[in-house]
Amino acid sequence: MTTPPYLSPGDKIGIISTAKRTEPHEIEAALTTLKSWGLEPVIGANAFNEYGFLAGTDAQRLADLQQMLDDSAIKAIFFTKGGYGTLRIIDAVDWTGFKQNPKWLVGYSDITLLHSHVHNFGIQTLHGVMLQGYPKSTPESTETIRKALFGESLAYEIPVEPENRAGEMVEGALVGGNLSMLYNIVGSESDSDMTGKILFIEDIDEYLYHYDRMLIALKRAGKFASLKAVIVGGMVDIKESTIPFGMTYQDITLQHFDCPVYFGFPSGHIADNRALILGSTIKITPDTETVKFEFV
């Protein structure tokens, strides 16, 4: 996998909205943080547009994404908010310039689509907090974005969860993101290649039966056949339906994977949403009390 050039103070970064609409005040704190890193935010012309639920029409959101991808002066692209909408424009993007001059794409949730699509070009991306989430995020959430983008080492030591199915030390390329999005793109040009890799998943506001259905669909598509390990991040409001499903999300997860599974990783729709370098090699070292996750 190609690592995009790391950032340096003075670099310009693009700020765009490809999904849900965003108000300017929602990203003020994020802009202050980015400027404190010595970066120069360049806000897309349509970043604060409104078109119903979305941040402008498909054409407007596409125009901002395309402009930032093609502008060689822009060294990374940050997304303001997730929700839904990127899927509506992905097939119209021209990736020619981006493939010739890769840059970091920073976001999660709905941006899982872009992560997966870009990995098929052999380019790494950064799974991390959306700009509107900075005020409610832990200091570690934003600091780990900075460390990853500026080329500093990134490693986490997480307490062992009782539900873990631990294995030996393992390393492999990290892929994944939002489970609902991974499920939605199966069979498409953006589909994620999980062969021989380590999978990260997180999600929010799903019924337990639907969580089960998404994992089964991915499993039946052959996605889990050769995984080295699974890292489970925040699973927020994964809830019962009217008639109880009868299993926890941990039970369901363990049923569908034969490899080591590690729960409780601090990433996803949670306040402690730490950065993950998707496409990079991650080494997992389990111990009796902690599990270490280290990008190598």
Tab-separated table of C-alpha atoms in Angstrom, residues 154-158 166-174 197-199 228-231 260-262 280-287 290-296:
chain	number	residue	atom	x	y	z
A	154	LEU	CA	0.927	5.134	16.444
A	155	ALA	CA	0.236	2.363	18.962
A	156	TYR	CA	-2.515	1.534	21.448
A	157	GLU	CA	-2.635	-0.664	24.534
A	158	ILE	CA	-6.214	-1.624	25.355
A	166	ALA	CA	-7.511	-14.097	21.717
A	167	GLY	CA	-4.863	-15.656	19.511
A	168	GLU	CA	-1.134	-15.405	19.006
A	169	MET	CA	0.647	-12.259	17.863
A	170	VAL	CA	-0.474	-11.444	14.331
A	171	GLU	CA	0.081	-8.689	11.814
A	172	GLY	CA	-1.586	-7.757	8.559
A	173	ALA	CA	-3.073	-4.919	6.538
A	174	LEU	CA	-5.948	-3.198	8.329
A	197	LYS	CA	-6.188	-8.965	6.264
A	198	ILE	CA	-7.249	-7.695	9.683
A	199	LEU	CA	-10.796	-6.327	9.761
A	228	LYS	CA	-6.208	-12.920	10.290
A	229	ALA	CA	-8.120	-11.151	13.076
A	230	VAL	CA	-11.092	-8.884	13.783
A	231	ILE	CA	-11.030	-5.669	15.818
A	260	PRO	CA	-9.146	-14.050	16.853
A	261	VAL	CA	-11.638	-11.311	17.785
A	262	TYR	CA	-10.842	-8.316	19.997
A	280	SER	CA	-1.336	0.064	6.795
A	281	THR	CA	0.109	-2.997	8.535
A	282	ILE	CA	-1.003	-3.375	12.137
A	283	LYS	CA	0.520	-5.782	14.653
A	284	ILE	CA	-1.709	-7.210	17.401
A	285	THR	CA	0.025	-8.535	20.511
A	286	PRO	CA	-2.308	-10.001	23.159
A	287	ASP	CA	-1.273	-10.379	26.791
A	290	THR	CA	-3.929	-5.824	27.701
A	291	VAL	CA	-3.836	-6.091	23.932
A	292	LYS	CA	-1.345	-3.951	22.022
A	293	PHE	CA	-2.200	-2.623	18.563
A	294	GLU	CA	0.794	-1.144	16.781
A	295	PHE	CA	1.166	0.231	13.260
A	296	VAL	CA	4.423	-1.003	11.769
